[in-house]
Structure formats: C-alpha cells, structure tokens
Short mmCIF file of C-alpha atoms in Angstrom, two decimals:
data_model
loop_
_atom_site.label_atom_id
_atom_site.label_comp_id
_atom_site.label_asym_id
_atom_site.label_seq_id
_atom_site.Cartn_x
_atom_site.Cartn_y
_atom_site.Cartn_z
CA MET A 1 119.29 145.35 163.17
CA VAL A 2 122.81 144.25 162.29
CA CYS A 3 122.13 140.70 163.45
CA ARG A 4 118.97 140.56 161.42
CA ALA A 5 120.80 141.84 158.37
CA HIS A 6 123.31 139.03 158.65
CA THR A 7 120.84 136.28 159.46
CA PRO A 8 119.94 135.34 155.83
CA ALA A 9 123.59 135.09 154.83
CA MET A 10 124.39 133.06 157.91
CA ALA A 11 121.46 130.76 157.23
CA THR A 12 122.57 130.31 153.63
CA ALA A 13 126.13 129.53 154.70
CA LEU A 14 124.88 127.02 157.26
CA SER A 15 122.65 125.39 154.66
CA GLU A 16 125.59 125.11 152.24
CA ILE A 17 127.79 123.53 154.90
CA GLU A 18 125.09 121.04 155.87
CA GLU A 19 124.59 120.11 152.22
CA ALA A 20 128.35 119.73 151.74
CA GLY A 21 128.49 117.34 154.68
CA ARG A 22 125.68 115.24 153.25
CA VAL A 23 127.71 114.77 150.08
CA LEU A 24 129.97 112.40 152.04
CA ALA A 25 127.04 109.97 152.39
CA ASP A 26 126.00 110.23 148.73
CA PRO A 27 127.57 107.51 146.54
CA THR A 28 126.84 109.44 143.34
CA ALA A 29 129.02 112.33 144.56
CA TYR A 30 132.14 110.17 144.27
CA ALA A 31 131.29 109.57 140.61
CA ASP A 32 131.20 113.36 140.10
CA GLU A 33 134.60 114.67 141.19
CA PRO A 34 133.91 118.40 140.66
CA ARG A 35 130.84 118.17 142.90
CA LEU A 36 132.73 116.13 145.50
CA HIS A 37 135.74 118.42 145.68
CA ASP A 38 133.64 121.59 145.72
CA ALA A 39 131.89 120.23 148.82
CA LEU A 40 135.12 119.10 150.49
CA THR A 41 136.85 122.41 149.77
CA LEU A 42 133.94 124.25 151.39
CA LEU A 43 134.10 122.04 154.48
CA ARG A 44 137.87 122.46 154.86
CA ARG A 45 137.51 126.22 154.62
CA GLU A 46 134.35 126.83 156.64
CA GLN A 47 133.84 123.89 159.01
CA PRO A 48 136.61 121.29 158.90
CA VAL A 49 134.98 119.28 161.70
CA ALA A 50 131.33 119.19 160.70
CA ARG A 51 128.38 117.37 162.20
CA VAL A 52 126.57 115.44 159.46
CA VAL A 53 122.92 114.55 159.86
CA THR A 54 121.39 112.96 156.78
CA ASP A 55 118.56 110.62 155.94
CA ASN A 56 119.06 106.91 156.58
CA TYR A 57 122.41 107.25 158.38
CA ARG A 58 123.35 107.58 162.00
CA PRO A 59 124.87 111.04 162.58
CA PHE A 60 128.64 111.40 162.37
CA TRP A 61 131.37 114.02 162.35
CA ALA A 62 133.21 114.71 159.08
CA VAL A 63 136.94 115.34 159.52
CA THR A 64 138.34 116.94 156.37
CA LYS A 65 141.76 118.44 157.22
CA HIS A 66 144.95 116.45 156.65
CA ASP A 67 146.53 117.08 160.06
CA ASP A 68 143.33 116.31 161.94
CA ILE A 69 142.99 112.99 160.13
CA MET A 70 146.61 112.20 161.05
CA ASP A 71 145.97 113.06 164.70
CA VAL A 72 142.97 110.74 164.88
CA GLU A 73 144.84 107.87 163.24
CA ARG A 74 147.85 108.33 165.53
CA ASP A 75 145.81 107.75 168.68
CA ASN A 76 144.35 104.28 168.26
CA THR A 77 143.45 104.13 171.95
CA LEU A 78 141.25 107.22 171.96
CA TRP A 79 139.92 106.51 168.45
CA ILE A 80 138.97 102.90 167.70
CA ASN A 81 137.65 101.11 164.62
CA GLU A 82 134.93 99.11 166.32
CA PRO A 83 131.97 99.23 166.30
CA ARG A 84 131.69 101.47 163.21
CA PRO A 85 134.74 101.12 160.95
CA LEU A 86 132.91 102.16 157.75
CA LEU A 87 130.02 104.42 156.85
CA MET A 88 126.89 102.35 156.24
CA ASN A 89 123.23 103.23 156.03
CA LEU A 90 120.71 101.97 158.57
CA GLU A 91 119.49 99.09 156.41
CA GLN A 92 123.03 97.85 155.79
CA GLU A 93 123.85 98.03 159.49
CA ALA A 94 120.67 96.10 160.35
CA GLU A 95 121.51 93.38 157.83
CA LEU A 96 125.04 93.03 159.20
CA ASP A 97 123.66 92.74 162.74
CA LYS A 98 121.31 90.01 161.56
CA GLN A 99 124.13 88.09 159.89
CA ALA A 100 126.37 88.53 162.95
CA ALA A 101 123.66 86.94 165.06
CA MET A 102 123.84 83.97 162.67
CA GLY A 103 127.63 83.73 163.15
CA ILE A 104 128.46 85.32 159.78
CA GLU A 105 130.43 88.48 160.47
CA LEU A 106 133.20 90.11 158.47
CA LYS A 107 136.08 90.85 160.87
CA THR A 108 139.02 92.03 158.78
CA LEU A 109 142.05 94.05 159.86
CA VAL A 110 139.93 97.10 159.01
CA HIS A 111 137.32 96.16 161.60
CA ILE A 112 139.54 95.06 164.51
CA ASP A 113 141.47 97.04 167.12
CA ASP A 114 144.54 96.19 169.20
CA PRO A 115 145.59 93.92 170.73
CA LYS A 116 143.89 91.44 168.36
CA HIS A 117 144.65 93.62 165.33
CA ARG A 118 148.39 93.55 166.01
CA VAL A 119 148.41 89.75 166.35
CA LEU A 120 146.39 89.14 163.18
CA ARG A 121 148.33 91.69 161.14
CA ALA A 122 151.58 89.91 161.98
CA ILE A 123 150.33 86.72 160.29
CA GLY A 124 150.59 88.17 156.80
CA ALA A 125 153.12 90.93 157.39
CA ASP A 126 156.19 89.02 156.17
CA TRP A 127 154.60 88.62 152.73
CA PHE A 128 154.63 92.39 152.24
CA ARG A 129 157.99 93.36 153.76
CA PRO A 130 160.80 94.83 151.60
CA LYS A 131 162.56 91.47 151.11
CA ALA A 132 159.36 89.86 149.87
CA MET A 133 158.80 92.80 147.51
CA ARG A 134 162.31 92.46 146.10
CA ASP A 135 161.68 88.78 145.50
CA MET A 136 158.41 89.59 143.71
CA LYS A 137 159.76 92.44 141.58
CA LEU A 138 160.82 90.35 138.59
CA ARG A 139 157.49 88.54 138.45
CA THR A 140 155.55 91.79 138.75
CA ASP A 141 157.59 93.35 135.93
CA GLU A 142 156.88 90.28 133.76
CA LEU A 143 153.16 90.54 134.42
CA ALA A 144 153.19 94.27 133.67
CA THR A 145 154.80 93.54 130.30
CA ARG A 146 152.20 90.86 129.64
CA TYR A 147 149.36 93.32 130.16
CA VAL A 148 151.00 96.01 128.04
CA ASN A 149 151.24 93.34 125.33
CA LYS A 150 147.51 92.77 125.77
CA LEU A 151 147.00 96.44 124.94
CA MET A 152 148.85 95.91 121.67
CA GLU A 153 146.79 92.80 120.94
CA ALA A 154 143.59 94.79 121.49
CA GLY A 155 144.29 96.68 118.27
CA GLY A 156 144.49 100.31 119.30
CA THR A 157 141.26 100.85 121.23
CA CYS A 158 139.96 99.43 124.50
CA ASP A 159 138.27 100.20 127.78
CA PHE A 160 141.49 100.47 129.74
CA ALA A 161 139.82 100.23 133.15
CA GLN A 162 137.98 96.98 132.48
CA ASP A 163 140.27 95.35 129.92
CA VAL A 164 143.64 95.97 131.56
CA ALA A 165 143.68 97.91 134.83
CA VAL A 166 141.49 95.50 136.80
CA HIS A 167 143.29 92.37 135.62
CA PHE A 168 146.97 93.11 136.24
CA PRO A 169 146.80 93.66 140.05
CA LEU A 170 144.16 90.93 140.29
CA TYR A 171 146.63 88.45 138.80
CA VAL A 172 149.37 89.57 141.20
CA ILE A 173 147.40 89.24 144.43
CA MET A 174 145.56 86.05 143.46
CA SER A 175 148.86 84.42 142.56
CA LEU A 176 150.27 85.50 145.92
CA LEU A 177 147.33 83.88 147.67
CA GLY A 178 147.65 80.75 145.57
CA ILE A 179 144.18 80.94 144.03
CA PRO A 180 143.94 79.10 140.69
CA GLU A 181 143.73 81.28 137.58
CA SER A 182 140.43 79.64 136.67
CA ASP A 183 138.88 81.42 139.67
CA PHE A 184 140.28 84.91 138.98
CA ASP A 185 137.21 86.15 137.13
CA ARG A 186 134.98 84.95 139.95
CA MET A 187 137.08 86.84 142.49
CA LEU A 188 136.90 89.97 140.34
CA LYS A 189 133.11 89.78 140.04
CA LEU A 190 132.66 89.23 143.78
CA THR A 191 134.97 92.15 144.56
CA GLN A 192 133.08 94.48 142.26
CA GLU A 193 129.81 93.37 143.85
CA LEU A 194 131.17 93.83 147.38
CA PHE A 195 132.65 97.29 146.79
CA GLY A 196 130.08 98.29 144.16
CA GLY A 197 126.96 97.82 146.26
CA ASP A 198 125.99 101.45 145.60
CA ASP A 199 126.70 101.30 141.87
CA THR A 200 123.86 100.08 139.64
CA GLU A 201 126.31 98.47 137.21
CA PHE A 202 128.13 96.35 139.78
CA GLN A 203 125.70 95.76 142.66
CA ARG A 204 124.39 92.23 143.25
CA GLY A 205 120.88 93.55 143.89
CA ALA A 206 118.90 96.51 145.13
CA THR A 207 118.48 95.44 148.76
CA PRO A 208 121.11 95.09 151.50
CA GLU A 209 120.24 91.39 151.76
CA GLU A 210 121.00 90.86 148.07
CA GLN A 211 124.15 92.96 148.14
CA LEU A 212 125.59 91.09 151.13
CA LEU A 213 125.25 87.80 149.28
CA ALA A 214 128.62 88.65 147.72
CA LEU A 215 130.14 88.47 151.20
CA LEU A 216 128.53 85.09 151.81
CA ASP A 217 129.95 83.83 148.51
CA PHE A 218 133.42 84.99 149.58
CA PHE A 219 133.03 83.20 152.90
CA GLY A 220 131.88 80.03 151.20
CA TYR A 221 134.79 80.04 148.76
CA PHE A 222 137.41 80.78 151.40
CA SER A 223 136.06 78.19 153.83
CA GLY A 224 136.86 75.61 151.18
CA LEU A 225 140.28 77.15 150.60
CA THR A 226 141.04 77.00 154.34
CA ALA A 227 140.13 73.33 154.53
CA SER A 228 142.26 72.56 151.48
CA ARG A 229 145.35 74.38 152.80
CA ARG A 230 145.07 72.78 156.22
CA GLU A 231 144.90 69.35 154.68
CA ASN A 232 147.62 70.03 152.11
CA PRO A 233 149.76 73.04 153.12
CA THR A 234 151.57 74.88 150.30
CA ASP A 235 154.00 77.79 150.06
CA ASP A 236 151.43 80.51 149.37
CA LEU A 237 149.85 83.24 151.50
CA ALA A 238 146.58 81.31 151.75
CA SER A 239 148.40 78.46 153.47
CA THR A 240 150.08 80.89 155.88
CA ILE A 241 146.68 82.28 156.89
CA ALA A 242 144.95 78.90 157.09
CA ASN A 243 147.62 77.40 159.33
CA ALA A 244 148.40 80.41 161.52
CA LYS A 245 147.87 79.97 165.23
CA VAL A 246 147.06 82.51 167.92
CA ASP A 247 147.64 81.35 171.49
CA GLY A 248 148.17 77.85 170.15
CA GLU A 249 144.83 77.72 168.30
CA LEU A 250 144.07 77.89 164.58
CA LEU A 251 142.06 80.90 163.50
CA SER A 252 138.30 80.52 163.43
CA ASP A 253 136.50 80.08 160.11
CA VAL A 254 135.27 83.68 160.36
CA ASP A 255 138.77 85.02 161.03
CA THR A 256 140.36 83.10 158.16
CA ALA A 257 137.59 84.01 155.69
CA SER A 258 137.79 87.66 156.79
CA TYR A 259 141.58 87.70 156.33
CA TYR A 260 141.33 86.23 152.84
CA THR A 261 138.57 88.65 151.92
CA ILE A 262 140.48 91.82 152.77
CA ILE A 263 143.62 90.59 150.99
CA ALA A 264 141.73 89.35 147.93
CA THR A 265 139.64 92.50 147.51
CA ALA A 266 141.61 95.51 148.73
CA GLY A 267 144.74 93.78 147.42
CA HIS A 268 143.77 94.47 143.84
CA ASP A 269 140.77 96.83 143.60
CA THR A 270 142.52 99.84 145.06
CA THR A 271 145.57 99.30 142.83
CA SER A 272 143.49 98.91 139.70
CA ALA A 273 141.71 102.17 140.55
CA THR A 274 145.10 103.88 140.88
CA ILE A 275 146.36 102.51 137.55
CA ALA A 276 143.23 103.60 135.70
CA GLY A 277 143.07 106.97 137.45
CA GLY A 278 146.80 107.47 137.04
CA LEU A 279 146.57 106.98 133.30
CA GLU A 280 143.64 109.36 133.06
CA ALA A 281 145.62 111.98 135.01
CA LEU A 282 148.59 111.63 132.66
CA LEU A 283 146.32 111.97 129.62
CA GLN A 284 144.63 115.04 131.06
CA HIS A 285 148.04 116.55 131.83
CA PRO A 286 150.15 115.83 128.72
CA ASP A 287 152.97 118.01 130.03
CA GLN A 288 153.33 115.65 133.00
CA LEU A 289 153.20 112.62 130.74
CA ALA A 290 156.01 114.13 128.66
CA ARG A 291 158.07 114.90 131.79
CA LEU A 292 157.72 111.35 133.03
CA ARG A 293 158.65 109.84 129.68
CA GLU A 294 161.69 112.09 129.41
CA ASN A 295 162.78 111.38 132.99
CA PRO A 296 161.83 107.84 134.09
CA ASP A 297 163.68 108.42 137.37
CA LEU A 298 160.61 110.42 138.43
CA MET A 299 158.51 107.26 138.45
CA PRO A 300 158.54 106.67 142.25
CA LEU A 301 157.35 110.23 142.84
CA ALA A 302 154.81 109.94 140.02
CA VAL A 303 153.40 106.76 141.53
CA ASP A 304 152.70 108.47 144.86
CA GLU A 305 151.17 111.42 143.04
CA MET A 306 148.84 109.05 141.18
CA ILE A 307 147.87 107.46 144.49
CA ARG A 308 147.22 110.88 146.06
CA TRP A 309 145.29 112.05 143.02
CA VAL A 310 143.00 109.01 142.87
CA THR A 311 142.69 108.18 146.61
CA PRO A 312 140.87 104.86 146.02
CA VAL A 313 139.82 104.46 149.67
CA LYS A 314 137.39 107.28 150.36
CA GLU A 315 136.86 106.94 154.10
CA PHE A 316 137.30 105.03 157.30
CA MET A 317 135.54 105.79 160.55
CA ARG A 318 136.68 105.92 164.15
CA THR A 319 134.70 106.08 167.39
CA ALA A 320 135.76 108.09 170.43
CA THR A 321 136.38 106.11 173.63
CA ALA A 322 136.21 109.26 175.77
CA ASP A 323 135.02 112.84 175.54
CA THR A 324 137.53 114.76 173.45
CA GLU A 325 137.80 117.46 170.81
CA ILE A 326 139.14 118.01 167.31
CA ARG A 327 140.19 121.52 166.30
CA GLY A 328 138.33 122.81 169.34
CA VAL A 329 135.08 121.06 168.42
CA PRO A 330 133.81 118.86 171.31
CA ILE A 331 133.32 115.18 170.39
CA ALA A 332 131.43 113.04 172.90
CA GLU A 333 132.41 109.53 173.95
CA GLY A 334 130.71 107.10 171.57
CA ASP A 335 130.48 109.58 168.68
CA SER A 336 131.91 108.50 165.33
CA VAL A 337 134.06 110.52 162.96
CA LEU A 338 134.47 109.99 159.22
CA LEU A 339 138.03 110.49 157.98
CA SER A 340 137.74 111.90 154.47
CA TYR A 341 140.89 110.87 152.62
CA PRO A 342 140.07 112.64 149.32
CA SER A 343 139.72 115.84 151.32
CA GLY A 344 142.92 115.32 153.30
CA ASN A 345 144.79 114.66 150.06
CA ARG A 346 143.64 118.01 148.62
CA ASP A 347 144.30 120.03 151.77
CA GLU A 348 145.71 123.42 150.80
CA ASP A 349 147.60 123.68 154.10
CA THR A 350 149.55 120.48 153.42
CA PHE A 351 149.99 120.34 149.64
CA GLY A 352 151.17 123.18 147.46
CA ASN A 353 148.71 123.56 144.58
CA PRO A 354 146.77 120.45 145.65
CA PHE A 355 144.58 120.45 142.53
CA THR A 356 147.65 120.33 140.29
CA PHE A 357 148.83 116.90 139.15
CA ASP A 358 152.62 117.00 139.53
CA VAL A 359 154.71 113.89 138.81
CA SER A 360 157.65 115.42 140.70
CA ARG A 361 155.71 116.32 143.87
CA ASP A 362 158.08 115.96 146.82
CA PRO A 363 157.32 115.74 149.67
CA ASN A 364 154.00 114.01 149.19
CA LYS A 365 152.46 113.21 152.56
CA HIS A 366 149.28 111.71 151.15
CA LEU A 367 146.88 109.73 153.30
CA ALA A 368 145.76 107.18 150.72
CA PHE A 369 147.27 104.28 152.70
CA GLY A 370 146.01 105.57 156.04
CA PHE A 371 148.36 106.19 158.93
CA GLY A 372 149.39 104.64 162.23
CA VAL A 373 148.72 101.05 163.27
CA HIS A 374 146.20 100.59 160.45
CA PHE A 375 148.58 101.73 157.70
CA CYS A 376 147.83 99.64 154.60
CA LEU A 377 149.54 96.26 154.82
CA GLY A 378 149.98 96.09 151.05
CA ALA A 379 151.25 99.63 150.44
CA ALA A 380 154.66 98.53 149.16
CA LEU A 381 153.09 96.00 146.81
CA ALA A 382 150.67 98.59 145.44
CA ARG A 383 153.47 101.06 144.78
CA MET A 384 155.54 98.37 143.08
CA GLU A 385 152.68 97.28 140.81
CA VAL A 386 151.87 100.82 139.68
CA ASN A 387 155.57 101.49 139.09
CA SER A 388 156.00 98.26 137.11
CA PHE A 389 152.99 98.91 134.91
CA PHE A 390 153.81 102.47 133.90
CA SER A 391 157.51 101.65 133.54
CA ALA A 392 156.48 98.99 131.02
CA LEU A 393 153.88 101.12 129.25
CA LEU A 394 155.43 104.56 128.75
CA PRO A 395 158.50 103.56 126.70
CA ARG A 396 156.24 101.79 124.21
CA LEU A 397 153.73 104.57 123.71
CA GLU A 398 153.63 106.25 120.31
CA SER A 399 150.30 107.97 120.87
CA ILE A 400 147.42 107.77 123.33
CA GLU A 401 144.22 109.71 124.03
CA ILE A 402 140.91 109.38 125.82
CA ASP A 403 138.34 108.13 123.32
CA GLY A 404 134.93 108.59 124.92
CA ASP A 405 133.24 109.25 128.22
CA VAL A 406 135.10 108.43 131.43
CA GLU A 407 132.82 106.89 134.09
CA ARG A 408 133.45 106.61 137.82
CA MET A 409 131.92 104.21 140.30
CA SER A 410 129.23 105.34 142.71
CA THR A 411 130.57 104.49 146.16
CA ILE A 412 131.22 105.89 149.60
CA PHE A 413 134.05 103.48 150.46
CA VAL A 414 136.35 102.18 147.72
CA GLY A 415 136.33 102.93 144.02
CA GLY A 416 137.51 104.96 141.09
CA ILE A 417 137.22 104.95 137.32
CA LYS A 418 135.16 102.04 136.03
CA HIS A 419 135.32 102.87 132.30
CA LEU A 420 138.23 104.59 130.54
CA PRO A 421 137.98 104.29 126.75
CA ILE A 422 141.30 105.03 125.06
CA ARG A 423 142.78 105.11 121.56
CA TYR A 424 146.49 104.47 121.27
CA SER A 425 149.43 103.20 119.28
CA LEU A 426 152.24 101.10 120.76
CA ARG A 427 155.57 99.95 119.48
#
C-alpha cells in the first residue's frame, strides 16, 4: 500500500524531470531564461545526469553539475568531440552527412580531437597569447571609444544589441583576420544565419538545406581568401592560416575554410552576446552598476561575472570511448553527453548565490570558455574587449535605462540578447 501511495508522486516527479531534460533541445527555452533555469535547477537537484529522449533527436545524457562538466572536459581521451560535437536534430545531421559525402564538411577546432586538434590549434595560438593581447590593447580601447561615440551620435535611444554590441567585436576580429571593412556586414549576416538557424528572425530558411547555405557561403568566401593570401601573403591572421603547413603540406581547402569560420563567427558573436547581456545585467542591478562606476578596479571581476551570467555558448557534446560513469550513473561506450554550461554556471555547489549578479565575485570558476584542451582560444581577447567597452562607457554615462522589451535568440548552441532597447544620456 505504501508503494502505491507514492507511485503518483514518483510518476509526477519523473515526468517533470523528463520534461526538464527536453528543455535542453528546445531552442525557444533559451529565449525564456526563467523557464530555462527552472528546468536546469530541477535537473541539478533531482537528476544531475539525466537521460534525454525527445522527438527528432538521438538520445543523449544531460550533464548539469559544474564539477561533472569539468571532469568530462579534463579527460579528452575518454570523452571525445567526434562524431557528435554539438546537439543537432535528425534532419540537420542527415544534411551534414549529405554535404560531407560531397566533400563539404565543417571541421573546426570544436569538431576535432587530438592529435590533429593540438596541431591545428597551434597555428593560430600566437595571435591570442598575452603578448599579442598587449599589442592589441590600444587599438581595442580606440575601437571601444569609437562605438561609445556612436551611442552619443544615435541621439539618446537605440537598440544596443544590434546597433552597437554586435559591431564592436565584429570590427576587432575581422580586422585581426584582415577582412576588408566592406565585407563586415556580410560576415555579420552569415554569422547570424549560421548560429540563428533556430530563430525565425535570423534563419536563412525553414529547412536544414536552406539553413546550411550560410555555411556554404562562408566556405565560398574563405576559399577566395585562402587563394588571395597564398598568392600575396600579408601580416594578418588569415595569411597565417592560409600558409600554415602540417607535415610539410598546406592545409586543405576544408581545413582552412573551417578555421576561418570558427574564428570569424565565435570570435565576435559570443563577445557581442556578453556585451549586450552584461549591460542588461547592470541595468537590472543598479546597485552593481553604481559599485562598478565607483570602483573601476573591479572591472576584471565584473567582466568574468558578465561572462558567467550570460554564458553565450550553451552546450558542447562529448562521446564516451569506453563504458564509464558520471556521478554513479553508467554511461555506455558510444553514448553522448551534453555539457550544459548555463547550468554549470548557476551550480549552487560551486557559486555562492549563483542567481545573484555580483561584480566583485571572486573566485569565479565559470565554464563559459570551456575547460581543458578545448578551452576557448580567444578567451583573453574576449575579456579584453568587454573590459575595454565598459571601461569606455561607464565614465561617460549620465543616465541609462531599458526602454522596451528585451528579446533573446532562440538557439540551442550560441546566442544571447538580440534586441536591447535603451534610453540614455552621455557626456
């Protein structure tokens, strides 16, 4: 009788957990942060390693605790990126398989495992080391000031996300690559189409075939860039990639185009999401905005708190190379796990008051850049850009407020605020 009495409650709890897991495969959930974080909080508390079975996706395990995500990322032999580095639905996977059979296959640092990953990563690594960042600091500060000036020129109201936040980091990374300014808008549109395939405002089309046309356009553009830099080498990152050799051979067209694509997209989209989301967080927490303005020395800590708060990259996946377990849950060889970074970055066991935005949070062991051998190549650049922008903006603020509805992108991979209307006065 006791078991029967508990059965309805147990069934309800199981149903709630299953529904929470399915949220991770629902792009609209990431545009609704209360819904997303309610689901992730439930998973962390009740079933931190949860089997997710949902329509139109191959099953996977959701890993939602900070330390478990770290453990998976530490062991890049047991847990590999290939063949399923990202969560995709069945139609998207089928389209990628079809394109791969045609010789068109995106193989970025995100997709590749060691030893090839280590070799390819080294090609661009020097461009993002501390010395390179010090050399870029003055230029980044100048560009930050330019875009704060654009705010003043806008006359006191704007859509901060689309008018400012997307353009500043875009300019930085495209200049680093050596792409002409006349092509910046094209790169922005292609990036939004590539990452916004689940968002009706940004997607190229409704079908996987239409959405993946953005990838083909990237490949076409970067094939031309490769040919140009091989014929006439320059002193930019694009030339470094185009003329790099592995075992005495130039990279293939697919490898060069893939390298450009990850730098040109992730190199600005994640930072723009942090800048827009960071400003929203400051406006929603005026006490923290006041603290940061009164004590600019907090800026490095505030930058990492903005990155934790926004977590632009929502997930990566890993596949087990042998039977194993996570938190006592058996995982079979060949099974895939989804590493939920927004969940790890709100883990109550790692962060004190994780749902409090605190510009002085220290330590801040957020997972927004990943961990281990796949730690974000451009992490230092992203931190520097966010620091430069807010260091330029805050001293000039007289007043600022949100002036309308804030909208977030529907996505299961990368995204953040897509519209942030503000009203402000600058000096």
